[in-house]
Short mmCIF file of C-alpha atoms in Angstrom, two decimals:
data_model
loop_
_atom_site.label_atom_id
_atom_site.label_comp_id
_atom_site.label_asym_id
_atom_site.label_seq_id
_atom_site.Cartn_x
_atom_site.Cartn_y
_atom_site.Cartn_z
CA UNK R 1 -1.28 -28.02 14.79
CA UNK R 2 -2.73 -25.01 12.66
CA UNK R 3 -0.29 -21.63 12.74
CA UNK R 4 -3.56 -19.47 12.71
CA UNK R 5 -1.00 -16.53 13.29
CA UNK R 6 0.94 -17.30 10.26
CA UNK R 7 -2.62 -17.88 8.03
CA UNK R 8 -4.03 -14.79 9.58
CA UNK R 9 -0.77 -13.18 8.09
CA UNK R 10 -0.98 -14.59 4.96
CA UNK R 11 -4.41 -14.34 3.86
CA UNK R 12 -4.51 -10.16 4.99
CA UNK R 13 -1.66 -9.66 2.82
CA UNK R 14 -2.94 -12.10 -0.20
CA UNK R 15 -6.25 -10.12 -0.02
CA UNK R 16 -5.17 -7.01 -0.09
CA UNK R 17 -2.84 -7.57 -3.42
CA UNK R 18 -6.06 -9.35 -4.96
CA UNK R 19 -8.13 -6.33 -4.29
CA UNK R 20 -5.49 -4.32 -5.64
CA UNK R 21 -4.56 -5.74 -8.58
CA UNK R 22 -8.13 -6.24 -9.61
CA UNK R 23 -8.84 -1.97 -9.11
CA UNK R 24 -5.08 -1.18 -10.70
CA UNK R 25 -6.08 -3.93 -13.77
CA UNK R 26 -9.04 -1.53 -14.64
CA UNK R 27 -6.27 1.77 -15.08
CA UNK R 28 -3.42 -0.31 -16.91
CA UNK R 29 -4.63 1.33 -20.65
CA UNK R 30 -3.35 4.66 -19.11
CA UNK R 31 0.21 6.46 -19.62
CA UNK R 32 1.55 5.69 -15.97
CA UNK R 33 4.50 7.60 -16.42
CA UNK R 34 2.59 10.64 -16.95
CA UNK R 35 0.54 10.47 -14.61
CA UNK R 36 1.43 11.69 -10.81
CA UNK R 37 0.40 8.98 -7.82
CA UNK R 38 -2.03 10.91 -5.37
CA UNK R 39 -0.01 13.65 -3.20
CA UNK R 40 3.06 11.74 -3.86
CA UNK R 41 6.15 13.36 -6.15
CA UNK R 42 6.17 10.10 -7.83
CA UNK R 43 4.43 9.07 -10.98
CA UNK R 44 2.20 5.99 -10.98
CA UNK R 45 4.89 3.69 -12.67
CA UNK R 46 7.29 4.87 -10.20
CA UNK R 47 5.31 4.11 -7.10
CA UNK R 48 4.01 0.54 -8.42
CA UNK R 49 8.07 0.11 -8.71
CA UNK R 50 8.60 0.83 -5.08
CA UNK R 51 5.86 -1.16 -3.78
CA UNK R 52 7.42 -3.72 -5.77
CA UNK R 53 10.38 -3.36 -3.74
CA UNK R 54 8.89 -2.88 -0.57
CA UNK R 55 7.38 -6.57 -0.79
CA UNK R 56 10.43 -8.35 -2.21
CA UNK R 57 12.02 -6.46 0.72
CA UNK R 58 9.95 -7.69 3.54
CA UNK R 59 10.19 -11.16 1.73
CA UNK R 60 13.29 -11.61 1.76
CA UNK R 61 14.12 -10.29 5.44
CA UNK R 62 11.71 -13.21 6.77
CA UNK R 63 12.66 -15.59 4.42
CA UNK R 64 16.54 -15.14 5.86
CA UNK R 65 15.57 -16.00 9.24
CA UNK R 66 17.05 -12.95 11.12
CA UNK R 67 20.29 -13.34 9.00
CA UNK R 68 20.44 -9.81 8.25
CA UNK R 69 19.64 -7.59 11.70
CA UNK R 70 21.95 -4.79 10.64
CA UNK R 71 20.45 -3.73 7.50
CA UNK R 72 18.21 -4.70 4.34
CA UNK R 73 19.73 -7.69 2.72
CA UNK R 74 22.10 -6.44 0.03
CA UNK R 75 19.04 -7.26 -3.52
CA UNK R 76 16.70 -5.66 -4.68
CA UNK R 77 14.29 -5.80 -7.76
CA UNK R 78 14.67 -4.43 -10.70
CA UNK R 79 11.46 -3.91 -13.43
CA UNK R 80 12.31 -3.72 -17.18
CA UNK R 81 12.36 -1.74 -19.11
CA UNK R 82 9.56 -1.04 -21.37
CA UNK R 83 6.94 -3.09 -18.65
CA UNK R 84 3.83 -1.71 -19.53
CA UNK R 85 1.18 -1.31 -16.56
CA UNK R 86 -0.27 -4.68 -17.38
CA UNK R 87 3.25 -6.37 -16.80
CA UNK R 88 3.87 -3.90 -13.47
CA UNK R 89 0.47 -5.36 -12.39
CA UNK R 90 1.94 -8.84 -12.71
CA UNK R 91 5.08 -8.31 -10.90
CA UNK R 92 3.41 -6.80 -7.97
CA UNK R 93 1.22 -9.82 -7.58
CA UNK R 94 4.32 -11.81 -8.07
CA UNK R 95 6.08 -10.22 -5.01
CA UNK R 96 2.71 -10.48 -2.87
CA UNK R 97 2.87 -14.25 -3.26
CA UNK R 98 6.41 -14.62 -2.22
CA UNK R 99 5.50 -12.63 0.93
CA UNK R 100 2.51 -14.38 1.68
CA UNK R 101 4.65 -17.47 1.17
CA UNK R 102 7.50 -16.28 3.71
CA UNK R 103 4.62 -15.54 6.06
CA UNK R 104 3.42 -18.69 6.10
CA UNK R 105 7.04 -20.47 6.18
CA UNK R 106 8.25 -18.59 9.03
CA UNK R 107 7.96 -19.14 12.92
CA UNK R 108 6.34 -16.93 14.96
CA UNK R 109 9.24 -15.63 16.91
CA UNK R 110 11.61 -15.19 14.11
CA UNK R 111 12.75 -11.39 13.84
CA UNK R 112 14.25 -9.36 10.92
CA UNK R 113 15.85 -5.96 10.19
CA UNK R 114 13.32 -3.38 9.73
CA UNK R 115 14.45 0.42 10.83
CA UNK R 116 11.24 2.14 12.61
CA UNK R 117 11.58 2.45 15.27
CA UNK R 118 13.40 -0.33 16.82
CA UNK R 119 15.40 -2.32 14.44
CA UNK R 120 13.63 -4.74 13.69
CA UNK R 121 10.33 -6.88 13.19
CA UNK R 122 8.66 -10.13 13.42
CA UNK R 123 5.91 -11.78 10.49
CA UNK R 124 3.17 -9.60 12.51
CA UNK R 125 4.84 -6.70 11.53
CA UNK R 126 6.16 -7.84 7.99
CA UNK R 127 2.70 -8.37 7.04
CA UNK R 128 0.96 -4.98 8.46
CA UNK R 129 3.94 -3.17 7.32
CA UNK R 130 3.20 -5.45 3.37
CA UNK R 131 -0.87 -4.99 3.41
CA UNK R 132 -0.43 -0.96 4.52
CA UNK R 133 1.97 -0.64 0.97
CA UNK R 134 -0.48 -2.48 -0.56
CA UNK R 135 -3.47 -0.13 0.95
CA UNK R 136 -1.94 2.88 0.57
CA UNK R 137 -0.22 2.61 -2.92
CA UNK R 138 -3.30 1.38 -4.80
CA UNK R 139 -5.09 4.31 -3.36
CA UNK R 140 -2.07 6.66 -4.64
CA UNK R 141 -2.35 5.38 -7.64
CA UNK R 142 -5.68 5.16 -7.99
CA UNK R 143 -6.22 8.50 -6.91
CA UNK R 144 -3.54 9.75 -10.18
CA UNK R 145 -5.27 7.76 -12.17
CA UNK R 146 -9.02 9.01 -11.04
CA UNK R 147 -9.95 5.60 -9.94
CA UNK R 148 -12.27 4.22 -7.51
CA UNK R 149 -10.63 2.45 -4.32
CA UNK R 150 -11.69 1.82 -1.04
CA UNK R 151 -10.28 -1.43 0.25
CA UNK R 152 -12.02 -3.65 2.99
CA UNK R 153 -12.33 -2.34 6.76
CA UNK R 154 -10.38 -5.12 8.53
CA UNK R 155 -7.43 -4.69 6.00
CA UNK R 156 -7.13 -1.05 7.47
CA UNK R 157 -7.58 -2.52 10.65
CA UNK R 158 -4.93 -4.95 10.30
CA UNK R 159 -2.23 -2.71 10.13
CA UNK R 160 -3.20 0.29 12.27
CA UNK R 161 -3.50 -2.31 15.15
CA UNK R 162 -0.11 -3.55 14.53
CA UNK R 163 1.88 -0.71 13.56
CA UNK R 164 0.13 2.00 14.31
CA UNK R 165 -0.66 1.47 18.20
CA UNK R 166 -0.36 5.58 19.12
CA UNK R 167 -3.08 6.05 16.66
CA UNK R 168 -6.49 6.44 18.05
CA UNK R 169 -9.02 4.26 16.14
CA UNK R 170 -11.45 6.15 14.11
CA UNK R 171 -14.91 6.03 12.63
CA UNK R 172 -13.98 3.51 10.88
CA UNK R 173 -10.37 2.13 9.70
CA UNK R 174 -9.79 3.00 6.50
CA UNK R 175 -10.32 6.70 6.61
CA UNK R 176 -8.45 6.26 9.81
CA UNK R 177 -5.33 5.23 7.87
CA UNK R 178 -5.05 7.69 5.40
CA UNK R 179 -4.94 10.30 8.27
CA UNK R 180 -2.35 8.53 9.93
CA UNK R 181 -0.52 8.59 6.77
CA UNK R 182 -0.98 12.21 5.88
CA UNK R 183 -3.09 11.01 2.76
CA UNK R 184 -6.60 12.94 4.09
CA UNK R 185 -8.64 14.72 6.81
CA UNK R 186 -10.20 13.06 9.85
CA UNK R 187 -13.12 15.17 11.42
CA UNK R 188 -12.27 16.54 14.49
CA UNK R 189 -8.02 15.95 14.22
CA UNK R 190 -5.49 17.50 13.08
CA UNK R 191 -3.67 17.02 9.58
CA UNK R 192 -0.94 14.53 9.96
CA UNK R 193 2.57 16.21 7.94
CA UNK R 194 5.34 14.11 9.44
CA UNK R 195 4.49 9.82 10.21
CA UNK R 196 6.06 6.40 11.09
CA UNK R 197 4.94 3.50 11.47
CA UNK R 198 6.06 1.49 14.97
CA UNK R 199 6.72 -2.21 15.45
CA UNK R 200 7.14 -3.59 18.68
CA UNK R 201 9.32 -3.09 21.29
CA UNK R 202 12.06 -6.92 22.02
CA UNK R 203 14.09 -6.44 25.29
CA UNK R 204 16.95 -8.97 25.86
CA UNK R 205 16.15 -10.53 29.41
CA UNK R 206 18.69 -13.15 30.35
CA UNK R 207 17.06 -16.52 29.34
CA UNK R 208 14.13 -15.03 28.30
CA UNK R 209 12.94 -12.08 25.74
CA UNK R 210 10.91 -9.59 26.73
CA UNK R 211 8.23 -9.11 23.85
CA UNK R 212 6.38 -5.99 23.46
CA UNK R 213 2.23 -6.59 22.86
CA UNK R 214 0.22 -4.77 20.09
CA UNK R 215 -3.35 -3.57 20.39
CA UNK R 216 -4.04 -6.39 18.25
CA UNK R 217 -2.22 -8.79 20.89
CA UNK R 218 -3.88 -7.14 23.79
CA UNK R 219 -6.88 -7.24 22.12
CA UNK R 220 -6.98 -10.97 21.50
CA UNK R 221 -5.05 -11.73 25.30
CA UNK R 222 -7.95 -9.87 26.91
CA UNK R 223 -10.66 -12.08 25.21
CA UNK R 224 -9.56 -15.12 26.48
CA UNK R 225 -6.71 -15.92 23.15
CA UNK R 226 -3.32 -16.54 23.13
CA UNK R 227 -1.99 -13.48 22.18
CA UNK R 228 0.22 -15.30 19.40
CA UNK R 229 2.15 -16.89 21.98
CA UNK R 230 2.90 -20.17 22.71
CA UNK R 231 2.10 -20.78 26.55
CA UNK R 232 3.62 -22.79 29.18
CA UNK R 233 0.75 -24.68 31.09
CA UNK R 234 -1.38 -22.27 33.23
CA UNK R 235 -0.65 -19.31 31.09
CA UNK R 236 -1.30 -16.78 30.73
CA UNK R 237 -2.08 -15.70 34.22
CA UNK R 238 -4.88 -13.38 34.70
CA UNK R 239 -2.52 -10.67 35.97
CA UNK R 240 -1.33 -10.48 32.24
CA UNK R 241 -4.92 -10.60 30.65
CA UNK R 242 -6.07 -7.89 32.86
CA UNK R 243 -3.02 -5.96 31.64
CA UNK R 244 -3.53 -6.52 28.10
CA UNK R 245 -7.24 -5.13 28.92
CA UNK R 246 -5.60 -1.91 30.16
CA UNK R 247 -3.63 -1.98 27.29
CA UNK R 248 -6.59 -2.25 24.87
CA UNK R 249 -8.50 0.91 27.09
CA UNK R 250 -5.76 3.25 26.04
CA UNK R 251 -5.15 2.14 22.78
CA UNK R 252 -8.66 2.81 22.42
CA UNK R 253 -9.20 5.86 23.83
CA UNK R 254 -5.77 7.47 22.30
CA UNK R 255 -3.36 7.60 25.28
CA UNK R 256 -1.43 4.33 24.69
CA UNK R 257 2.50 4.74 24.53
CA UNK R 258 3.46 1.07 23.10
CA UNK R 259 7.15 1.33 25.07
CA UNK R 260 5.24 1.70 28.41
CA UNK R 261 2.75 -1.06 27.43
CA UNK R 262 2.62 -4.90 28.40
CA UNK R 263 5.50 -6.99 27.38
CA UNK R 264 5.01 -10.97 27.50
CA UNK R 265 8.04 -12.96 28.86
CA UNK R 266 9.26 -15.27 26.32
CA UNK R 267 11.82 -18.72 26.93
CA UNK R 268 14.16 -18.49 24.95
CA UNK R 269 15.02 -22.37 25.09
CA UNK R 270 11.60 -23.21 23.72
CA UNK R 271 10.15 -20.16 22.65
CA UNK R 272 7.43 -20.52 25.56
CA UNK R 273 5.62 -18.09 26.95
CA UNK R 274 6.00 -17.81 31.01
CA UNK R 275 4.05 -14.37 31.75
CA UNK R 276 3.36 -10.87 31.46
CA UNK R 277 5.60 -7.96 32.91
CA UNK R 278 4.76 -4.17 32.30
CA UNK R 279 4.43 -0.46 32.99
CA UNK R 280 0.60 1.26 34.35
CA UNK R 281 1.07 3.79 31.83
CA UNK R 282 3.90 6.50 30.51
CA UNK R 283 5.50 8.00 33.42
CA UNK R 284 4.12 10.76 35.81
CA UNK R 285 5.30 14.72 35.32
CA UNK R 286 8.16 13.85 38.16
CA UNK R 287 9.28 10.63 35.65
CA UNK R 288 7.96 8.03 38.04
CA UNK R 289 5.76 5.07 36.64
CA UNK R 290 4.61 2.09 38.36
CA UNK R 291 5.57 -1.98 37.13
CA UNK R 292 4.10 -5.02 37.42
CA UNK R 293 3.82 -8.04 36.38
CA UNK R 294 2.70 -12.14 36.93
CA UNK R 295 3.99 -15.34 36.02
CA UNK R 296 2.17 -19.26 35.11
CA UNK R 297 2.25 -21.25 38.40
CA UNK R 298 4.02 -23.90 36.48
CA UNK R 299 6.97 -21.05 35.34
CA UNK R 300 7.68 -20.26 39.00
CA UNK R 301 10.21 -20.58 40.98
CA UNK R 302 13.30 -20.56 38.28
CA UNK R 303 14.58 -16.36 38.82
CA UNK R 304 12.74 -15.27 35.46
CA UNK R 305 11.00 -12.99 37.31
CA UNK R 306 13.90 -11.08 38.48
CA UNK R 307 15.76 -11.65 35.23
CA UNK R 308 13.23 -9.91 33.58
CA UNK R 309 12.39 -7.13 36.23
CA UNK R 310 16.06 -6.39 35.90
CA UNK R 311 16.18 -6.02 32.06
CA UNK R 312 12.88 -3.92 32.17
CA UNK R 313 14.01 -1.67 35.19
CA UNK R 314 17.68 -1.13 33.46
CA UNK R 315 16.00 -0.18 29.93
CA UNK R 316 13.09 2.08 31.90
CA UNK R 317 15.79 3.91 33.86
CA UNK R 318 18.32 4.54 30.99
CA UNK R 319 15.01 6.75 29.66
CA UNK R 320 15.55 10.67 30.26
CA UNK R 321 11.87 10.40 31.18
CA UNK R 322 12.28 8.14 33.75
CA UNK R 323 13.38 8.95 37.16
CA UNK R 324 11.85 6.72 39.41
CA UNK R 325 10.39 2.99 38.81
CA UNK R 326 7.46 1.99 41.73
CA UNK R 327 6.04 -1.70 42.59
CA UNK R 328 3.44 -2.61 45.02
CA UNK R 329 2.94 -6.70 46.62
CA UNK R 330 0.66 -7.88 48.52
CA UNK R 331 2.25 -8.41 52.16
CA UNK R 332 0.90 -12.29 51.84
CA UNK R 333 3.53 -12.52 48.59
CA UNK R 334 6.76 -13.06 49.78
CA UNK R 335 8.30 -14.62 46.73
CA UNK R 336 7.15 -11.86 44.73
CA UNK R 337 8.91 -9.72 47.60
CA UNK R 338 11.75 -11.29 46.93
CA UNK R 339 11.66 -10.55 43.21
CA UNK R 340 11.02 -6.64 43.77
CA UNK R 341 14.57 -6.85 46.17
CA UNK R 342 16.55 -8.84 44.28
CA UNK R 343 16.40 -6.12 41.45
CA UNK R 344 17.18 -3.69 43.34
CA UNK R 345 14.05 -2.34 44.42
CA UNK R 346 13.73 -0.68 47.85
CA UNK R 347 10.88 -0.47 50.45
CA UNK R 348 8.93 3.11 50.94
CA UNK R 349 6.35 4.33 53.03
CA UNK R 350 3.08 5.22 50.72
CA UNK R 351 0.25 5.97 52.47
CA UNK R 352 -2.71 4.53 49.43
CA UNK R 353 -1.57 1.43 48.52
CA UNK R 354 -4.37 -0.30 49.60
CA UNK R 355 -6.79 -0.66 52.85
CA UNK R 356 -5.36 -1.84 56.43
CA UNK R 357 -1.83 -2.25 55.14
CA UNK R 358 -2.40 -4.86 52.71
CA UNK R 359 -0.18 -3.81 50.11
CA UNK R 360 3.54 -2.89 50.65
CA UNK R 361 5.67 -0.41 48.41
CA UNK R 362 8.99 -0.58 46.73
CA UNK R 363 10.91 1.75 45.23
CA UNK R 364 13.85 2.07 42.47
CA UNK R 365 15.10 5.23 41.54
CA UNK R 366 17.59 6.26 38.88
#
């Protein structure tokens, strides 16, 4: 069977460094130590060094299979001395192929230590975080050097949908990314001065792991794909694609909080996935946000439900934002009634949850 995830990965971060190297190739006659890269403090030579480093970076995290979780693994690259442009052009395709070859060599679930804004990162995010260096060093060097650059759409895309999901999509995405970076204006915005980038959200659930979903995961759940997750049979449920739908809405219209998103339910035994289990949206001016959440018929019945409502509902209420968490089942659901009360939730009286009493309301507060 075909990792498309893993070739998707791949090829976005193989194509950017081709586009690169063939724009950079067309500056390497020039003095790139005199020259300063775009609005950056650094100097061309010193900013090809760093995305150098970047890439044999996010290499080697995937290639050590979650070895290192604490930190960057202790290596780093060093460029000669005396490496003219030409040679600095070399390297950097050098360290694009041994991430595109880690991308492609590692499972989909694997995680490594990355620092914004939760520790760490899967290939997804190795490869957004590897094609927006790519993106956005060419054009600061570029830039210095007063070349043309403007690098394909869906490599702008790539990225903002997987580590930038607060960021409102654009006109188009490559403008859209250099505002999000601080690198230029965006009609009708305001300048960007401080930014981070923002892989997903992985909650510890028991026997399962709760996985946070990009825009780009929504996006694909919502359409009728996968996701990038390995299903159990029946899954995903169409509670979860209607979810990643919402999801998609206010990533697309500017309002999506990723950490108040849809998380998919993952086994840890097999690495299957069993369903979907989220928030409405951010919570409410008095802290309170409503949960939900759906599992595959064939994942029933086993208590992951409640293992993950638990793990959700402990994280959500450690927040200083949160106060209160709220859950509405249909009165015909009594196993999912169950669920709600075995984690703690309480029944409350709301009067508009739903016509002729259909709908019944729990409650867990801080």
């Amino acid at each position: 069977m075909t990792d498309t995830g893993a070739k998707r990965a791949a090829e976005a971060v193989e194509q950017a460094m081709t586009g690169a190297a063939r724009v950079l190739r067309t500056g390497a006659e020039r003095d790139w130590d005199a020259v300063t890269a775009g609005r950056l403090e650094w100097s061309c030579r010193a900013t090809a060094e760093h995305l150098t480093r970047a890439l044999f970076g996010y290499a080697g995290q995937l290639a050590g299979r979650g070895r290192h979780m604490d930190a960057y693994a202790p290596c780093t690259l060093v460029v000669d001395d005396g490496t003219d442009p030409a040679g600095l052009i070399g390297v950097l395709e050098t360290v694009g192929a041994l991430l595109t070859a880690a991308l492609r060599a590692t499972p989909p679930r694997v995680r490594a230590f990355h620092p914004f804004p939760h520790r760490s990162a899967n290939r997804e995010g190795f490869a957004a975080m590897g094609v927006a260096e790519v993106l956005l060093h060419t054009h600061d060097i570029a830039e210095g050097l007063g070349l043309p650059y403007e690098p394909p759409g869906e490599l702008a895309e790539f990225a903002l949908m997987r580590i930038f999901p607060e960021v409102r999509p654009g006109p188009a995405p490559w403008p859209t990314l250099l505002w999000a970076t601080g690198r230029a204006g965006l009609p009708g915005r305001e300048p960007v001065a401080d930014w981070l980038w923002s892989n997903n959200l992985v909650l510890p659930a028991g026997r399962l792991t709760l996985e946070g979903v990009t825009p780009a995961a929504a996006a694909d759940l919502a359409a009728g794909g996968d996701g990038g997750f390995d299903w159990v049979e029946g899954g995903p449920y169409e509670g979860t694609r209607e979810a990643a739908a919402m999801t998609l809405k206010a990533y697309e219209t500017g309002v999506h909080r990723p950490e108040f998103g849809l998380f998919v339910l993952v086994r840890k035994e097999d690495e299957r996935a069993v369903g979907g289990m989220g928030f409405h949206g951010p919570p409410e001016e008095d802290g309170r946000t409503e949960i939900g959440y759906d599992l595959a018929p064939s994942a029933r019945g086993n208590g992951y439900a409640t293992e993950a409502l638990r793990a959700l509902a402990a994280w959500a209420l450690a927040r200083p934002d949160v106060r209160s968490l709220f859950a509405t089942v249909e009165r015909a659901n009594v196993p999912s009634q169950r669920v709600v009360a075995r984690a703690g939730f309480r029944p409350v009286e709301v009067a508009d949850v739903g016509p002729e009493g259909e709908l019944l309301a729990y409650e867990l507060r801080a």
